[in-house]
Amino acid sequence: MSALTDDSGIPFAFFTELVDAIAKVRPHKVSEKQPRTTRYADTPVCKTFRRWVGRLRELYAPLPPGTTAIIFRLLFPEEDVKRKYNLQEAGLAQYLVKILGVSSETHGRGERLKKWKEEDAKGCLGDEVRDIMLGTAHSQGSTVTVTIAQVDALLTELAAKCGFSAAGVHASFSATNSPRRSRQAILTTLYHSLSPAESAVVTQIILKDLRPLLYPIPRSANHYTAALLQYNSNAIAQLSMESAMYAWDPSGRMAVIYKTRANLDEAAQTYERLKPGDPMPDPVCGTPIQIPKCSKGQGIAQALKLLQGADKVWVETKYDGERAQIHIRLDETGNPHIKIYSKSGRDSTRDRAGIHDIVCEALGVGQGHNLSIKQGVAPAEASFRQDIVVEAELVAFSEATDRIDEFWRIRSLIASTAVGVRHKTPPAPPSTAEGMNSQCSMLSNGSDGGTRHLALIFFDILLLDGTSLLSFPYSERRATLERVVRVIPGYSMLAERVCIDMKRAEASDTLRKAFATLIADYQEGAVLKADGAQYGERRWPWVKLKRDYIKGYGDTVDLVLLGAAWEKDRARELRVLPTAYTTFYFGLLANADECKSNLSCRPHFEVVFTSAYGLSRQELEEVNFMIKSSDMVPYCEQAIEGLPYRFKLCPNLRPPAVLLQQPLLAELFGAGFSKAQSSMFYELRFPRMTKVYRPSERPWSDGLTLQEYQQIARAAVGRDRAGKAEDDCVKAMFHPDQPASPGVRCPKKRKQTEILWIEKLEVADGKKRGGASPSKRARLNTVGPRRKTIDVGNAENIAEAREVPIDGNTPEAGTEGLRARLGMARLTSVTNVTAAAASSPVRHPPGSGPGSSRVSEPSPVFMRDLPLTDKTPSRAEPPRASPPVATPPGMPLPQTPPPTTVKPAPGLQGPQPTLILKREDDDCSRIMDVRTNSASPATLHHFLQDSVVWLARPPRTARPSWRAPSYAVIPKGNQVSTLDAVTIACGWGSTPACKWSNRGVVFVDVSEILFLQDTLHELARRRAALLGHKDIARCKPILILDMKMLAYDTLDETLTADEVESRAICRFG
């Protein structure tokens, strides 16, 4: 098609009028009263589209055949899965510079095409094309009328130049016998026939995103603050494809057809052929069936409520893989013809060539000689006669471990077995065992070395021998599936499931246990399906249940925020211009050891992923202000050299727009860990930000180091720590009588994790009160820095990463041991200790700092039981310096120092405490203080749940390698940084005691004898001053405990509260 000459049909300008009309719909501000419209048909955008459809049929009736498909392909280009152009803004701009005859050099008229997403631009290449054409004296396209059919044909020709387009696109263009043209020639023909407004629309159609033209951002929202705070994402109700179908066909037939034939072309053609009174068509083999959307289960009780009324519910394991809808048709000779569709509806048949033999063998239509699975298994007979449509999850299966492998392993398996443009030859496998264990072998696109293969887990059947099963209940579909699928272990399997009787009172307990079992087995989650539900039934939808859907129970980490950028997809969801940063870059300190030993060493960060979700619009605006008001630098070589740190971007990441001179600390949570392409490091899956801290709140050095992060990620995905296999091998050689250390998947740890998650899920549903319930407990804020918070979702991961031996005699002990090594999250918002207490000399122990060894009198403090107030520093507050970076443990536990007895200093008033430092085997030297309700077995972490804790140690003392970090033992929010804070919380001053705390606990290192003496003397002095005070009965006791109780190898010890107190060096009060 070298020219456009046929002017019959619907003008493309008429379609452009629809885009302009929708763009004129005014968005609502947050301050304005929103319309209470709940029906999509009543929204202003939908009404505008309905009026346009009426005019279309009035002016151009009867509509030419194929008009329905063309309109929907143009209006929803992102749903046009068949046509791919392989063009983004940068690539398309290069063609447009030549087509429009402009220069893209500095100050050239086409410079805006390169800078379409700069801060002074609109973030829409189509807008830039229109502005350039309007500024051209001889605006093109003024004498030619172009129809929508002509534009659609040119787009098909353009898509035929891309190898990723569907085979039907290439075939349809080849059938026209038109000469093959270059992409430049096709685009030239297209743009030379269009007006500026039409060119803008076509540009965005090629880019597969019409949103910036349909829903432009108003001028009043040019500034990021106005855009984020004065408007929200629902400021305008956008036109969905379903609502457009109902506007196009008020009878709803087209929308119903699309559910069974989820392909725009097929659905539109079927609709146009359908006559009044004809029955609705059934699904057909070879055309994708729409996949129903799952509802989110945000807790056990809430998930079951969504299925209220069902007699039975099945908890089906959700496997971590890629969804595949498999269509097979047998021809007259019995040969199978396979079509495989991905979740998006794209034809992935050639990409999934590696599973064709598995599909045929599982359904009994295999040839036998092409399949290298399970040698010796006799071929099965065909389980169907005509055609079949089944749904399955495509997973990577490890032959070495005989189980499903991590999600990211699928990538290289698909690429190496694909046929066509998506085929990639994997790198050569290492030639030695040493190479297999090298760092390079951990690349996410590395060779699998023949130890893994693709497998299928079938979970539904939709069509069998021409009969649609969509209206059949789930129970019958599953029974049919089990009858037609042959199970071949490791290759063809059925999804495991557990039945819940909804009529029984313990239904929630059964689901809780089933879900906890899946978590302990490192599965992605579960899908709840009502036994009597039809496929895609709205009354009883499928309910997806995952850890991160439950508030506070995802994998949570603290990482360093290093850069920011405006990202078009997220920006168009938020409706913000490039003046706002939407996407943030997070890194991990890779040279923590060097920074510790050499304070002048520049920190080096590995930037592993980005996040654009999680924060509210108000929080996002605050983060934007923090970054824009800081000393940020643009991303360029000269600026990078001047940064106080070094960094390396993950290969799959685009560079940020700006970098921060002073990094920030951020808390994120996600749904487990995976690896991006070509990356050696794990990344958080679906990362969402929960908090970005000011430097004055928490320094960036509180973030996880790369080593710590990798340990957490490995444990979260069920991988043993690095080097465990080698350690076990050496141990077996030199100590054959000793068992190997337990792995992360050992039965004991699995049981402990299951028990732990049953407890967590009970807390989430409000059935049980626990330390992890944010709304139930109060805490005292620490003024000092907090170290590497890891939320409740990572409890078992931390435990497994450290491989601490666990006493398995009681499962409850193991459960609490996991919590003890974590420090379960208590609250996310806190009150502040007053500045007077914060600046007290007892930030370092008495007598250890410069000047007097005396401690100032306690200062007033705001307690948690008072209303919360925002203590966030004002925008004008300058950032504070960050403390030195700490490093993870890595050295063996030193020997316990010899026992010592400390005598009180002479001259102290009041009763003297008994000061005993016990031997490990000297039980008679312990002090017993029997208390009520304290006989239940627990761990130190459990004991500290209602304690205010201070770690007494000399200033600038690094944590010894044998001691667990404080965040891993002390519940979040319970640790304070001064002795003053402990005494204030225990009511030893003029203010009431903290209500939630029952005691104060001070950990001291007995090897620092002078430091220990000063601490004890100061507490004795303060206690003596309280004697005779009328409120002394309200004062809480303070215990002195040995720092050795925080050693890694003692954390899992099961103790009662009495036993913990009996191990105290002394007790005041």
PDB file of C-alpha atoms in Angstrom, residues 540-767:
ATOM      1  CA  TRP A 540     -18.509 -17.219  44.305  1.00  0.00           C
ATOM      2  CA  PRO A 541     -15.348 -15.824  42.748  1.00  0.00           C
ATOM      3  CA  TRP A 542     -11.979 -17.452  43.020  1.00  0.00           C
ATOM      4  CA  VAL A 543     -10.194 -15.987  46.036  1.00  0.00           C
ATOM      5  CA  LYS A 544      -6.435 -15.658  45.892  1.00  0.00           C
ATOM      6  CA  LEU A 545      -4.755 -15.852  49.290  1.00  0.00           C
ATOM      7  CA  LYS A 546      -1.124 -14.761  49.644  1.00  0.00           C
ATOM      8  CA  ARG A 547       0.993 -13.633  52.575  1.00  0.00           C
ATOM      9  CA  ASP A 548       1.530 -10.128  51.267  1.00  0.00           C
ATOM     10  CA  TYR A 549      -2.217  -9.623  50.853  1.00  0.00           C
ATOM     11  CA  ILE A 550      -2.527  -9.712  54.652  1.00  0.00           C
ATOM     12  CA  LYS A 551      -1.460  -6.395  56.102  1.00  0.00           C
ATOM     13  CA  GLY A 552       1.925  -6.567  57.766  1.00  0.00           C
ATOM     14  CA  TYR A 553       2.661 -10.158  56.762  1.00  0.00           C
ATOM     15  CA  GLY A 554       4.671  -9.687  53.570  1.00  0.00           C
ATOM     16  CA  ASP A 555       8.438  -9.946  53.331  1.00  0.00           C
ATOM     17  CA  THR A 556       9.612  -6.639  54.785  1.00  0.00           C
ATOM     18  CA  VAL A 557      13.091  -5.142  54.529  1.00  0.00           C
ATOM     19  CA  ASP A 558      14.837  -1.823  55.068  1.00  0.00           C
ATOM     20  CA  LEU A 559      16.790  -0.690  52.010  1.00  0.00           C
ATOM     21  CA  VAL A 560      18.651   2.407  50.875  1.00  0.00           C
ATOM     22  CA  LEU A 561      16.915   4.801  48.479  1.00  0.00           C
ATOM     23  CA  LEU A 562      19.513   6.174  46.055  1.00  0.00           C
ATOM     24  CA  GLY A 563      17.668   7.581  43.059  1.00  0.00           C
ATOM     25  CA  ALA A 564      14.327   8.523  41.550  1.00  0.00           C
ATOM     26  CA  ALA A 565      12.655   8.898  38.169  1.00  0.00           C
ATOM     27  CA  TRP A 566       9.357   9.624  36.448  1.00  0.00           C
ATOM     28  CA  GLU A 567       8.046   6.398  34.933  1.00  0.00           C
ATOM     29  CA  LYS A 568       5.271   6.728  32.375  1.00  0.00           C
ATOM     30  CA  ASP A 569       3.045   3.765  33.319  1.00  0.00           C
ATOM     31  CA  ARG A 570       2.910   4.614  37.014  1.00  0.00           C
ATOM     32  CA  ALA A 571       2.688   8.342  36.259  1.00  0.00           C
ATOM     33  CA  ARG A 572      -0.371   7.785  34.085  1.00  0.00           C
ATOM     34  CA  GLU A 573      -2.015   5.798  36.840  1.00  0.00           C
ATOM     35  CA  LEU A 574      -1.307   8.622  39.282  1.00  0.00           C
ATOM     36  CA  ARG A 575      -2.060  11.286  36.649  1.00  0.00           C
ATOM     37  CA  VAL A 576       1.093  13.298  37.256  1.00  0.00           C
ATOM     38  CA  LEU A 577       3.449  15.107  34.878  1.00  0.00           C
ATOM     39  CA  PRO A 578       7.226  14.534  34.764  1.00  0.00           C
ATOM     40  CA  THR A 579       7.607  17.105  37.539  1.00  0.00           C
ATOM     41  CA  ALA A 580       6.839  14.282  39.999  1.00  0.00           C
ATOM     42  CA  TYR A 581       9.033  11.315  40.786  1.00  0.00           C
ATOM     43  CA  THR A 582       7.045   8.096  40.727  1.00  0.00           C
ATOM     44  CA  THR A 583       9.701   5.380  40.779  1.00  0.00           C
ATOM     45  CA  PHE A 584      12.516   4.957  43.269  1.00  0.00           C
ATOM     46  CA  TYR A 585      15.765   2.993  43.121  1.00  0.00           C
ATOM     47  CA  PHE A 586      16.848   0.830  46.042  1.00  0.00           C
ATOM     48  CA  GLY A 587      20.290  -0.496  46.806  1.00  0.00           C
ATOM     49  CA  LEU A 588      22.245  -2.561  49.298  1.00  0.00           C
ATOM     50  CA  LEU A 589      25.612  -1.821  50.861  1.00  0.00           C
ATOM     51  CA  ALA A 590      28.057  -4.267  49.288  1.00  0.00           C
ATOM     52  CA  ASN A 591      31.279  -3.284  51.074  1.00  0.00           C
ATOM     53  CA  ALA A 592      30.161  -3.131  54.683  1.00  0.00           C
ATOM     54  CA  ASP A 593      33.359  -4.742  55.972  1.00  0.00           C
ATOM     55  CA  GLU A 594      35.573  -2.191  54.239  1.00  0.00           C
ATOM     56  CA  CYS A 595      33.447   0.687  55.505  1.00  0.00           C
ATOM     57  CA  LYS A 596      33.715  -0.644  59.034  1.00  0.00           C
ATOM     58  CA  SER A 597      37.482  -1.020  58.981  1.00  0.00           C
ATOM     59  CA  ASN A 598      38.140   2.178  57.015  1.00  0.00           C
ATOM     60  CA  LEU A 599      35.860   5.124  57.732  1.00  0.00           C
ATOM     61  CA  SER A 600      37.189   6.976  54.682  1.00  0.00           C
ATOM     62  CA  CYS A 601      36.075   4.179  52.349  1.00  0.00           C
ATOM     63  CA  ARG A 602      33.334   5.164  49.911  1.00  0.00           C
ATOM     64  CA  PRO A 603      30.261   2.977  50.356  1.00  0.00           C
ATOM     65  CA  HIS A 604      29.428   0.852  47.318  1.00  0.00           C
ATOM     66  CA  PHE A 605      25.787  -0.013  46.633  1.00  0.00           C
ATOM     67  CA  GLU A 606      24.276  -2.656  44.415  1.00  0.00           C
ATOM     68  CA  VAL A 607      21.022  -1.177  43.042  1.00  0.00           C
ATOM     69  CA  VAL A 608      18.850  -4.255  42.641  1.00  0.00           C
ATOM     70  CA  PHE A 609      15.315  -3.043  41.862  1.00  0.00           C
ATOM     71  CA  THR A 610      12.871  -0.162  41.748  1.00  0.00           C
ATOM     72  CA  SER A 611       9.503   0.392  43.406  1.00  0.00           C
ATOM     73  CA  ALA A 612       6.666   2.690  42.387  1.00  0.00           C
ATOM     74  CA  TYR A 613       3.841   1.490  44.651  1.00  0.00           C
ATOM     75  CA  GLY A 614       2.805   1.446  48.276  1.00  0.00           C
ATOM     76  CA  LEU A 615       2.848   5.091  49.341  1.00  0.00           C
ATOM     77  CA  SER A 616      -0.291   7.192  49.552  1.00  0.00           C
ATOM     78  CA  ARG A 617      -0.457  10.323  47.443  1.00  0.00           C
ATOM     79  CA  GLN A 618       0.295  12.437  50.507  1.00  0.00           C
ATOM     80  CA  GLU A 619       3.324  10.307  51.378  1.00  0.00           C
ATOM     81  CA  LEU A 620       4.523  10.379  47.786  1.00  0.00           C
ATOM     82  CA  GLU A 621       4.280  14.147  47.735  1.00  0.00           C
ATOM     83  CA  GLU A 622       6.325  14.301  50.938  1.00  0.00           C
ATOM     84  CA  VAL A 623       9.025  12.057  49.462  1.00  0.00           C
ATOM     85  CA  ASN A 624       9.109  14.211  46.329  1.00  0.00           C
ATOM     86  CA  PHE A 625       9.602  17.282  48.489  1.00  0.00           C
ATOM     87  CA  MET A 626      12.385  15.587  50.466  1.00  0.00           C
ATOM     88  CA  ILE A 627      14.248  14.680  47.285  1.00  0.00           C
ATOM     89  CA  LYS A 628      13.709  17.950  45.424  1.00  0.00           C
ATOM     90  CA  SER A 629      14.743  20.009  48.432  1.00  0.00           C
ATOM     91  CA  SER A 630      17.882  17.935  48.955  1.00  0.00           C
ATOM     92  CA  ASP A 631      21.187  18.219  47.138  1.00  0.00           C
ATOM     93  CA  MET A 632      20.266  15.830  44.327  1.00  0.00           C
ATOM     94  CA  VAL A 633      22.245  15.514  41.104  1.00  0.00           C
ATOM     95  CA  PRO A 634      21.144  14.520  37.580  1.00  0.00           C
ATOM     96  CA  TYR A 635      22.210  11.116  36.317  1.00  0.00           C
ATOM     97  CA  CYS A 636      25.307  11.797  34.223  1.00  0.00           C
ATOM     98  CA  GLU A 637      28.908  10.649  34.277  1.00  0.00           C
ATOM     99  CA  GLN A 638      30.309  13.861  35.717  1.00  0.00           C
ATOM    100  CA  ALA A 639      27.774  13.950  38.571  1.00  0.00           C
ATOM    101  CA  ILE A 640      28.276  10.276  39.415  1.00  0.00           C
ATOM    102  CA  GLU A 641      32.002  10.789  39.939  1.00  0.00           C
ATOM    103  CA  GLY A 642      31.317  13.457  42.542  1.00  0.00           C
ATOM    104  CA  LEU A 643      28.976  11.364  44.680  1.00  0.00           C
ATOM    105  CA  PRO A 644      30.125  10.346  48.179  1.00  0.00           C
ATOM    106  CA  TYR A 645      29.348   6.731  47.280  1.00  0.00           C
ATOM    107  CA  ARG A 646      29.710   4.320  44.374  1.00  0.00           C
ATOM    108  CA  PHE A 647      26.917   2.226  42.909  1.00  0.00           C
ATOM    109  CA  LYS A 648      26.148  -0.330  40.216  1.00  0.00           C
ATOM    110  CA  LEU A 649      22.779  -0.681  38.504  1.00  0.00           C
ATOM    111  CA  CYS A 650      21.282  -4.083  37.888  1.00  0.00           C
ATOM    112  CA  PRO A 651      21.622  -4.760  34.115  1.00  0.00           C
ATOM    113  CA  ASN A 652      17.862  -4.720  33.516  1.00  0.00           C
ATOM    114  CA  LEU A 653      17.293  -1.311  35.148  1.00  0.00           C
ATOM    115  CA  ARG A 654      16.988   1.943  33.274  1.00  0.00           C
ATOM    116  CA  PRO A 655      19.092   4.753  34.766  1.00  0.00           C
ATOM    117  CA  PRO A 656      17.312   7.050  37.223  1.00  0.00           C
ATOM    118  CA  ALA A 657      16.660  10.695  36.472  1.00  0.00           C
ATOM    119  CA  VAL A 658      18.367  11.931  39.635  1.00  0.00           C
ATOM    120  CA  LEU A 659      20.657  10.570  42.340  1.00  0.00           C
ATOM    121  CA  LEU A 660      20.677  11.565  45.982  1.00  0.00           C
ATOM    122  CA  GLN A 661      23.825  12.971  47.547  1.00  0.00           C
ATOM    123  CA  GLN A 662      22.522  11.829  50.936  1.00  0.00           C
ATOM    124  CA  PRO A 663      20.752   8.461  50.588  1.00  0.00           C
ATOM    125  CA  LEU A 664      17.515   7.804  52.454  1.00  0.00           C
ATOM    126  CA  LEU A 665      16.264   4.747  54.306  1.00  0.00           C
ATOM    127  CA  ALA A 666      12.999   3.159  53.209  1.00  0.00           C
ATOM    128  CA  GLU A 667      10.899   0.277  54.452  1.00  0.00           C
ATOM    129  CA  LEU A 668       9.427  -1.990  51.777  1.00  0.00           C
ATOM    130  CA  PHE A 669       7.414  -5.180  51.682  1.00  0.00           C
ATOM    131  CA  GLY A 670       6.718  -7.645  48.921  1.00  0.00           C
ATOM    132  CA  ALA A 671       5.652 -11.131  47.909  1.00  0.00           C
ATOM    133  CA  GLY A 672       8.846 -13.118  48.283  1.00  0.00           C
ATOM    134  CA  PHE A 673      12.011 -12.829  46.240  1.00  0.00           C
ATOM    135  CA  SER A 674      13.038 -13.505  42.671  1.00  0.00           C
ATOM    136  CA  LYS A 675      15.816 -12.591  40.265  1.00  0.00           C
ATOM    137  CA  ALA A 676      15.641 -10.229  37.325  1.00  0.00           C
ATOM    138  CA  GLN A 677      17.210 -11.131  34.013  1.00  0.00           C
ATOM    139  CA  SER A 678      21.031 -11.098  34.067  1.00  0.00           C
ATOM    140  CA  SER A 679      21.097 -10.324  37.773  1.00  0.00           C
ATOM    141  CA  MET A 680      23.125 -12.160  40.402  1.00  0.00           C
ATOM    142  CA  PHE A 681      21.079 -10.785  43.283  1.00  0.00           C
ATOM    143  CA  TYR A 682      17.565 -11.389  44.496  1.00  0.00           C
ATOM    144  CA  GLU A 683      14.966  -8.687  44.220  1.00  0.00           C
ATOM    145  CA  LEU A 684      11.773  -8.213  46.197  1.00  0.00           C
ATOM    146  CA  ARG A 685       8.766  -9.343  44.137  1.00  0.00           C
ATOM    147  CA  PHE A 686       6.020  -6.745  43.699  1.00  0.00           C
ATOM    148  CA  PRO A 687       7.842  -4.326  46.039  1.00  0.00           C
ATOM    149  CA  ARG A 688       5.730  -1.749  47.814  1.00  0.00           C
ATOM    150  CA  MET A 689       7.003   1.090  49.993  1.00  0.00           C
ATOM    151  CA  THR A 690       5.535   1.602  53.425  1.00  0.00           C
ATOM    152  CA  LYS A 691       7.757   4.383  54.737  1.00  0.00           C
ATOM    153  CA  VAL A 692      10.608   6.623  53.612  1.00  0.00           C
ATOM    154  CA  TYR A 693      12.511   8.007  56.581  1.00  0.00           C
ATOM    155  CA  ARG A 694      14.050  11.405  56.929  1.00  0.00           C
ATOM    156  CA  PRO A 695      17.750  11.313  57.825  1.00  0.00           C
ATOM    157  CA  SER A 696      16.830  12.759  61.202  1.00  0.00           C
ATOM    158  CA  GLU A 697      14.470   9.844  61.869  1.00  0.00           C
ATOM    159  CA  ARG A 698      16.638   6.941  60.748  1.00  0.00           C
ATOM    160  CA  PRO A 699      19.944   6.998  58.864  1.00  0.00           C
ATOM    161  CA  TRP A 700      20.534   5.050  55.671  1.00  0.00           C
ATOM    162  CA  SER A 701      23.103   2.946  57.525  1.00  0.00           C
ATOM    163  CA  ASP A 702      20.202   1.174  59.240  1.00  0.00           C
ATOM    164  CA  GLY A 703      19.513  -0.553  55.929  1.00  0.00           C
ATOM    165  CA  LEU A 704      20.351  -4.169  55.279  1.00  0.00           C
ATOM    166  CA  THR A 705      23.728  -5.021  53.838  1.00  0.00           C
ATOM    167  CA  LEU A 706      23.925  -7.059  50.663  1.00  0.00           C
ATOM    168  CA  GLN A 707      25.008 -10.142  52.609  1.00  0.00           C
ATOM    169  CA  GLU A 708      22.149  -9.883  55.095  1.00  0.00           C
ATOM    170  CA  TYR A 709      19.622  -9.267  52.324  1.00  0.00           C
ATOM    171  CA  GLN A 710      20.803 -12.267  50.339  1.00  0.00           C
ATOM    172  CA  GLN A 711      20.558 -14.467  53.436  1.00  0.00           C
ATOM    173  CA  ILE A 712      16.980 -13.343  54.014  1.00  0.00           C
ATOM    174  CA  ALA A 713      16.073 -13.908  50.361  1.00  0.00           C
ATOM    175  CA  ARG A 714      17.616 -17.386  50.249  1.00  0.00           C
ATOM    176  CA  ALA A 715      15.746 -18.426  53.353  1.00  0.00           C
ATOM    177  CA  ALA A 716      12.493 -16.938  52.042  1.00  0.00           C
ATOM    178  CA  VAL A 717      12.622 -19.060  48.895  1.00  0.00           C
ATOM    179  CA  GLY A 718      13.669 -22.198  50.748  1.00  0.00           C
ATOM    180  CA  ARG A 719      17.354 -22.296  49.874  1.00  0.00           C
ATOM    181  CA  ASP A 720      19.970 -23.230  52.423  1.00  0.00           C
ATOM    182  CA  ARG A 721      22.633 -20.734  53.318  1.00  0.00           C
ATOM    183  CA  ALA A 722      25.593 -20.430  50.987  1.00  0.00           C
ATOM    184  CA  GLY A 723      28.264 -23.026  51.785  1.00  0.00           C
ATOM    185  CA  LYS A 724      26.051 -25.334  53.832  1.00  0.00           C
ATOM    186  CA  ALA A 725      26.604 -28.310  51.519  1.00  0.00           C
ATOM    187  CA  GLU A 726      30.361 -27.879  51.785  1.00  0.00           C
ATOM    188  CA  ASP A 727      30.205 -27.544  55.568  1.00  0.00           C
ATOM    189  CA  ASP A 728      28.116 -30.693  55.835  1.00  0.00           C
ATOM    190  CA  CYS A 729      30.562 -32.567  53.612  1.00  0.00           C
ATOM    191  CA  VAL A 730      33.549 -31.547  55.739  1.00  0.00           C
ATOM    192  CA  LYS A 731      31.639 -32.391  58.905  1.00  0.00           C
ATOM    193  CA  ALA A 732      30.805 -35.848  57.570  1.00  0.00           C
ATOM    194  CA  MET A 733      34.485 -36.453  56.808  1.00  0.00           C
ATOM    195  CA  PHE A 734      35.941 -35.383  60.132  1.00  0.00           C
ATOM    196  CA  HIS A 735      32.973 -35.989  62.442  1.00  0.00           C
ATOM    197  CA  PRO A 736      30.999 -38.860  60.908  1.00  0.00           C
ATOM    198  CA  ASP A 737      29.201 -39.516  64.188  1.00  0.00           C
ATOM    199  CA  GLN A 738      27.603 -36.050  64.191  1.00  0.00           C
ATOM    200  CA  PRO A 739      24.477 -35.346  62.099  1.00  0.00           C
ATOM    201  CA  ALA A 740      24.464 -32.639  59.459  1.00  0.00           C
ATOM    202  CA  SER A 741      22.979 -29.287  60.374  1.00  0.00           C
ATOM    203  CA  PRO A 742      19.259 -29.085  59.582  1.00  0.00           C
ATOM    204  CA  GLY A 743      18.340 -27.432  56.292  1.00  0.00           C
ATOM    205  CA  VAL A 744      15.677 -24.803  55.798  1.00  0.00           C
ATOM    206  CA  ARG A 745      13.246 -27.448  54.559  1.00  0.00           C
ATOM    207  CA  CYS A 746      13.841 -30.027  57.279  1.00  0.00           C
ATOM    208  CA  PRO A 747      10.659 -31.435  58.902  1.00  0.00           C
ATOM    209  CA  LYS A 748      11.410 -29.815  62.238  1.00  0.00           C
ATOM    210  CA  LYS A 749      11.715 -26.303  60.814  1.00  0.00           C
ATOM    211  CA  ARG A 750       8.745 -26.865  58.552  1.00  0.00           C
ATOM    212  CA  LYS A 751       6.583 -27.774  61.542  1.00  0.00           C
ATOM    213  CA  GLN A 752       7.818 -24.778  63.488  1.00  0.00           C
ATOM    214  CA  THR A 753       7.045 -22.448  60.602  1.00  0.00           C
ATOM    215  CA  GLU A 754       3.573 -23.929  60.256  1.00  0.00           C
ATOM    216  CA  ILE A 755       2.814 -23.389  63.946  1.00  0.00           C
ATOM    217  CA  LEU A 756       4.186 -19.871  63.783  1.00  0.00           C
ATOM    218  CA  TRP A 757       1.959 -18.945  60.847  1.00  0.00           C
ATOM    219  CA  ILE A 758      -1.146 -20.431  62.406  1.00  0.00           C
ATOM    220  CA  GLU A 759      -0.537 -18.078  65.309  1.00  0.00           C
ATOM    221  CA  LYS A 760       0.066 -15.113  62.991  1.00  0.00           C
ATOM    222  CA  LEU A 761      -3.097 -15.774  61.008  1.00  0.00           C
ATOM    223  CA  GLU A 762      -5.101 -15.981  64.217  1.00  0.00           C
ATOM    224  CA  VAL A 763      -3.699 -12.618  65.260  1.00  0.00           C
ATOM    225  CA  ALA A 764      -4.518 -11.132  61.843  1.00  0.00           C
ATOM    226  CA  ASP A 765      -8.139 -12.255  62.187  1.00  0.00           C
ATOM    227  CA  GLY A 766      -8.370 -10.906  65.718  1.00  0.00           C
ATOM    228  CA  LYS A 767      -8.907 -14.401  67.106  1.00  0.00           C
TER     229      LYS A 767
END
